[in-house]
XYZ file of C-alpha atoms in Angstrom:
336
model
C 8.626 -11.783 -15.437
C 8.733 -9.749 -12.162
C 10.634 -6.496 -13.398
C 9.600 -3.884 -15.921
C 13.205 -2.531 -15.948
C 16.378 -2.808 -13.780
C 18.940 -0.336 -12.724
C 22.164 -0.731 -15.045
C 24.301 0.815 -12.206
C 23.194 -1.315 -9.352
C 26.350 -3.341 -9.176
C 28.490 -0.317 -9.431
C 26.555 1.314 -6.769
C 26.932 -1.720 -4.512
C 30.627 -1.739 -5.218
C 31.034 1.987 -4.320
C 29.264 1.334 -1.041
C 31.473 -1.653 -0.369
C 34.701 0.132 -1.139
C 33.677 3.400 1.058
C 32.135 1.361 4.164
C 32.965 -2.296 3.803
C 31.618 -4.486 6.497
C 31.429 -1.477 9.050
C 28.943 1.033 7.802
C 27.140 3.455 10.161
C 23.916 1.761 10.211
C 22.423 4.644 12.348
C 22.889 6.751 9.394
C 22.410 4.121 6.860
C 20.044 1.596 8.155
C 19.211 0.228 4.684
C 22.856 -0.489 3.721
C 22.985 -3.026 0.990
C 19.345 -3.808 1.059
C 18.057 -4.308 -2.628
C 14.756 -2.755 -3.540
C 12.263 -2.891 -6.261
C 9.588 -0.271 -6.853
C 6.158 -0.490 -8.580
C 6.775 1.270 -11.744
C 4.737 4.486 -11.058
C 7.460 5.647 -8.505
C 9.786 8.170 -9.983
C 13.405 6.741 -10.152
C 16.065 9.017 -11.602
C 18.089 6.094 -12.940
C 15.137 3.893 -14.483
C 12.352 4.598 -16.740
C 8.885 5.340 -15.140
C 5.914 4.834 -17.429
C 3.549 3.341 -15.040
C 3.944 -0.153 -16.539
C 2.760 1.041 -20.137
C 4.712 0.733 -23.363
C 4.189 4.396 -24.139
C 6.377 6.436 -26.316
C 7.130 9.172 -23.982
C 9.836 11.758 -25.177
C 11.433 11.535 -21.696
C 10.847 8.537 -19.502
C 13.590 9.134 -17.078
C 12.447 11.353 -14.307
C 14.757 14.293 -13.317
C 14.597 13.274 -9.622
C 13.674 10.315 -7.297
C 10.343 10.182 -5.509
C 11.030 11.315 -1.972
C 10.652 7.935 -0.516
C 13.104 6.521 -3.177
C 15.646 9.169 -2.283
C 15.250 8.387 1.438
C 16.209 4.844 0.842
C 18.947 5.575 -1.425
C 20.525 8.194 0.959
C 20.284 5.473 3.688
C 22.355 2.807 1.792
C 19.709 0.899 -0.225
C 20.476 -0.465 -3.588
C 17.695 0.871 -6.065
C 17.625 -2.229 -8.152
C 14.578 -2.599 -10.224
C 10.993 -1.386 -11.403
C 8.411 -4.001 -10.496
C 5.694 -5.213 -13.101
C 2.322 -3.797 -12.336
C -1.016 -3.356 -13.920
C -0.430 -0.585 -16.303
C -1.377 2.856 -14.730
C -2.342 1.121 -11.606
C -5.395 -0.298 -13.139
C -6.238 0.396 -16.703
C -5.844 3.119 -19.552
C -8.365 5.682 -19.779
C -8.651 8.863 -17.885
C -7.793 11.569 -18.721
C -7.637 10.411 -22.387
C -10.930 8.929 -22.316
C -11.785 5.193 -23.123
C -9.066 3.272 -24.799
C -9.923 1.661 -28.078
C -6.787 -0.172 -29.228
C -6.351 -1.601 -32.785
C -5.090 -4.885 -31.247
C -5.801 -6.491 -27.959
C -3.388 -8.452 -25.866
C -5.707 -10.997 -23.899
C -4.491 -12.047 -20.408
C -5.333 -15.194 -18.593
C -3.343 -14.131 -15.531
C -5.801 -11.850 -13.831
C -5.570 -8.161 -12.774
C -2.058 -7.462 -13.638
C -1.364 -6.910 -17.301
C 1.375 -4.580 -18.441
C 1.939 -3.958 -22.127
C 5.570 -3.301 -21.301
C 6.543 -5.855 -18.740
C 4.111 -8.716 -19.357
C 2.232 -10.730 -16.796
C 3.893 -12.158 -13.738
C 2.776 -15.463 -12.269
C 2.423 -16.684 -8.678
C 5.901 -18.233 -7.598
C 3.921 -21.020 -5.796
C 1.975 -22.162 -8.900
C 3.134 -20.600 -12.213
C -0.089 -21.393 -13.842
C -1.869 -19.032 -11.566
C -2.060 -15.279 -11.455
C 0.377 -13.469 -9.122
C -2.422 -11.594 -7.525
C -5.753 -9.504 -7.532
C -4.051 -6.171 -7.284
C -1.918 -4.172 -9.407
C 1.382 -4.221 -7.344
C 1.787 -7.983 -8.071
C 5.504 -7.565 -9.399
C 6.529 -5.880 -5.888
C 5.352 -8.783 -3.977
C 6.478 -11.359 -6.368
C 9.945 -9.948 -6.478
C 10.252 -10.136 -2.593
C 8.604 -13.703 -2.417
C 11.165 -15.066 -5.087
C 14.182 -13.321 -3.185
C 14.960 -11.288 -6.378
C 14.978 -8.385 -3.887
C 14.778 -7.941 -0.073
C 11.918 -5.481 -0.178
C 9.649 -3.362 -2.495
C 7.497 -0.333 -2.326
C 4.044 -0.814 -3.935
C 1.040 1.392 -4.263
C -2.625 0.826 -3.536
C -5.716 2.481 -4.656
C -7.988 -0.280 -3.359
C -6.395 -3.565 -2.792
C -3.164 -3.166 -4.873
C -0.830 -3.950 -1.957
C -2.919 -6.212 0.101
C -3.837 -8.559 -2.624
C -0.204 -9.219 -3.718
C 0.996 -9.522 -0.117
C -1.608 -12.220 0.648
C -1.320 -14.087 -2.654
C 2.590 -14.319 -2.517
C 3.086 -14.856 1.195
C 4.968 -11.681 1.869
C 4.546 -9.097 4.809
C 3.023 -5.859 4.307
C 2.810 -2.622 6.156
C 0.258 -0.220 4.608
C 0.212 3.169 6.183
C -2.799 5.378 5.691
C -2.601 7.965 2.887
C -1.460 10.902 4.736
C 1.387 9.271 6.667
C 3.919 8.751 3.893
C 3.586 10.111 0.651
C 2.993 8.806 -2.872
C 1.372 11.567 -5.085
C 4.477 13.697 -5.143
C 6.651 12.202 -7.877
C 4.609 9.316 -9.000
C 2.020 8.254 -11.706
C -1.258 7.802 -9.745
C -4.665 6.228 -10.515
C -6.710 8.182 -7.832
C -5.365 11.267 -6.135
C -7.816 10.773 -3.307
C -6.934 7.067 -2.537
C -3.435 6.127 -3.807
C -0.934 5.283 -0.977
C 2.326 3.629 -0.485
C 2.648 0.170 0.827
C 5.945 -1.624 2.085
C 6.401 -5.303 1.046
C 8.978 -7.297 3.014
C 9.914 -10.730 4.027
C 8.727 -10.299 7.702
C 6.860 -7.536 9.566
C 10.171 -6.783 11.341
C 11.737 -5.794 7.879
C 8.702 -3.707 6.965
C 8.946 -1.875 10.266
C 12.558 -1.054 9.842
C 11.913 0.202 6.228
C 9.022 2.477 7.546
C 11.505 3.869 10.095
C 14.170 4.483 7.449
C 11.538 6.378 5.465
C 11.376 8.994 7.946
C 13.583 11.988 7.423
C 15.573 13.113 10.616
C 14.329 16.729 10.290
C 11.235 16.694 8.055
C 9.761 13.287 9.330
C 7.281 11.982 6.654
C 6.505 15.361 5.076
C 6.876 15.433 1.334
C 6.592 19.138 0.020
C 5.242 17.609 -3.407
C 2.377 15.645 -1.532
C -0.058 17.966 0.085
C -1.677 15.012 2.024
C 1.450 14.793 4.355
C 1.110 18.394 5.424
C -0.884 17.728 8.378
C 0.923 15.850 11.508
C -0.809 12.647 12.321
C -1.215 10.811 15.584
C -0.180 7.669 13.958
C 3.431 8.963 13.440
C 5.074 8.020 16.783
C 8.154 9.405 18.502
C 9.802 6.140 18.864
C 10.749 3.549 16.028
C 7.999 1.463 14.828
C 10.175 -1.618 14.867
C 10.523 -1.278 18.681
C 6.833 -1.484 19.061
C 6.251 -4.686 17.271
C 4.927 -7.524 19.499
C 7.239 -10.289 20.701
C 6.879 -13.405 22.551
C 6.900 -11.345 25.925
C 4.067 -9.124 24.670
C 0.666 -9.459 26.645
C -1.792 -9.477 23.657
C -4.872 -7.526 24.901
C -7.224 -4.926 23.666
C -9.023 -4.682 26.841
C -10.863 -1.141 27.375
C -10.265 -0.406 23.722
C -13.341 0.313 21.646
C -13.428 -0.810 17.954
C -16.086 0.257 15.578
C -17.356 -2.171 12.986
C -18.794 -0.401 9.853
C -21.649 -2.544 9.222
C -22.510 -0.909 5.843
C -19.491 -2.817 4.313
C -21.083 -6.147 5.416
C -24.284 -5.695 3.781
C -24.831 -7.731 0.685
C -27.793 -8.597 -1.548
C -30.239 -11.037 0.133
C -29.955 -13.931 -2.472
C -26.119 -13.624 -2.857
C -24.539 -16.983 -2.512
C -21.092 -15.610 -3.173
C -20.946 -12.849 -0.681
C -22.583 -14.442 2.373
C -19.877 -17.024 3.295
C -17.278 -14.319 3.025
C -19.252 -11.815 5.177
C -20.170 -14.522 7.722
C -16.523 -15.741 8.001
C -15.028 -12.204 8.372
C -17.626 -11.351 11.043
C -17.083 -14.560 12.947
C -13.233 -13.996 13.006
C -13.752 -10.340 13.975
C -15.728 -11.407 17.022
C -13.595 -14.383 17.935
C -10.164 -12.791 17.582
C -10.766 -9.067 18.494
C -13.645 -9.615 20.832
C -13.196 -12.951 22.509
C -9.343 -13.491 22.495
C -8.241 -9.988 22.761
C -11.096 -8.575 24.770
C -11.882 -5.399 22.786
C -15.263 -3.844 22.972
C -16.906 -4.180 19.515
C -19.453 -1.486 18.340
C -21.547 -1.733 15.131
C -22.765 1.213 13.220
C -26.375 1.350 12.146
C -27.838 0.724 8.742
C -31.442 0.025 7.733
C -30.332 -3.213 5.813
C -28.031 -4.568 8.807
C -29.510 -6.836 11.438
C -28.278 -5.626 14.704
C -25.740 -8.149 16.019
C -26.438 -9.081 19.711
C -22.766 -9.819 20.648
C -21.796 -6.313 19.751
C -22.701 -2.836 21.252
C -23.994 0.050 19.036
C -22.106 3.340 18.134
C -23.933 6.260 19.610
C -22.703 8.396 16.626
C -21.955 7.051 13.142
C -21.988 8.412 9.709
C -25.471 8.072 8.943
C -26.732 9.603 12.176
C -24.133 12.480 11.992
C -25.211 13.127 8.265
C -28.915 13.182 9.410
C -28.044 15.896 12.164
C -25.694 17.948 9.808
C -27.918 18.315 6.625
C -30.563 20.486 8.252
C -27.877 22.887 9.622
C -26.142 23.062 6.230
C -29.472 23.726 4.528
C -30.196 26.543 7.172
C -26.704 27.931 6.479
C -27.331 27.930 2.735
C -30.652 29.676 2.958
C -29.049 32.316 5.396
C -26.299 32.979 2.854
C -28.823 33.449 -0.074
């Protein structure tokens, strides 16, 4: 099971595009011509139910309009094919209704991805295993099994990265304020939820990211306040034209990269976290520092042993907060 629902008009829509444009569409205007997409269930789609993966008796479960990203793809020739299975409500039932105490419990042996409506997907490479650690499992599985060509997922913490890793598909995961999610979607955490693009290759993902950009409004979504402020990561050229190829000289010389050392601190006697942290740190230093020649800087933390192979940030969150708090206290007393 990879879908929580499919579009009954998908074939008719494909036939309409075929009749109108045939094999000669204007690919500048419709770069997604004929590309089949699935969407994580929380995305509003006007022709399919949207319940966040839950078997809920909503009075109306068909949204009045598409999510802006769905609309952009539809307008550019994509086939809006299916809603992908996900962990219901992107994680679990609860807020704002409080703790869920069901009369009956559906146990799951397939990991963090249970949906009372769509069931549990399995890993396409080993169907006895879970599809992923992460709630957008159906999005990645549908791409990995060639049921669709691409999918939009949503990530609160690892909901796109986990499925991408476990199902061998590519992912571009822009930061929250670059492309919208909150406008026209069922979210789990308004401060963290963001859209991710699953595809067969980074080239495909980059082309989709370019197609999501409106010619006039860019990536701005009037229903998502996080997209209001222009961002430096939104480039003027196409993202697909900036992918590295065999002729690209891979180097990060003269680039400083900060390592948040707080994220690598673990309990002293933890036998599970130590090998993971050690391996991650070794890879960061080898790939970014040694092979790509980036200058690595570490933040300070009382529980972190300074790494001699990296420099130290002159300003980090802990030091900045130490400087800022006295100023804030002084302002507070002045106001009183």
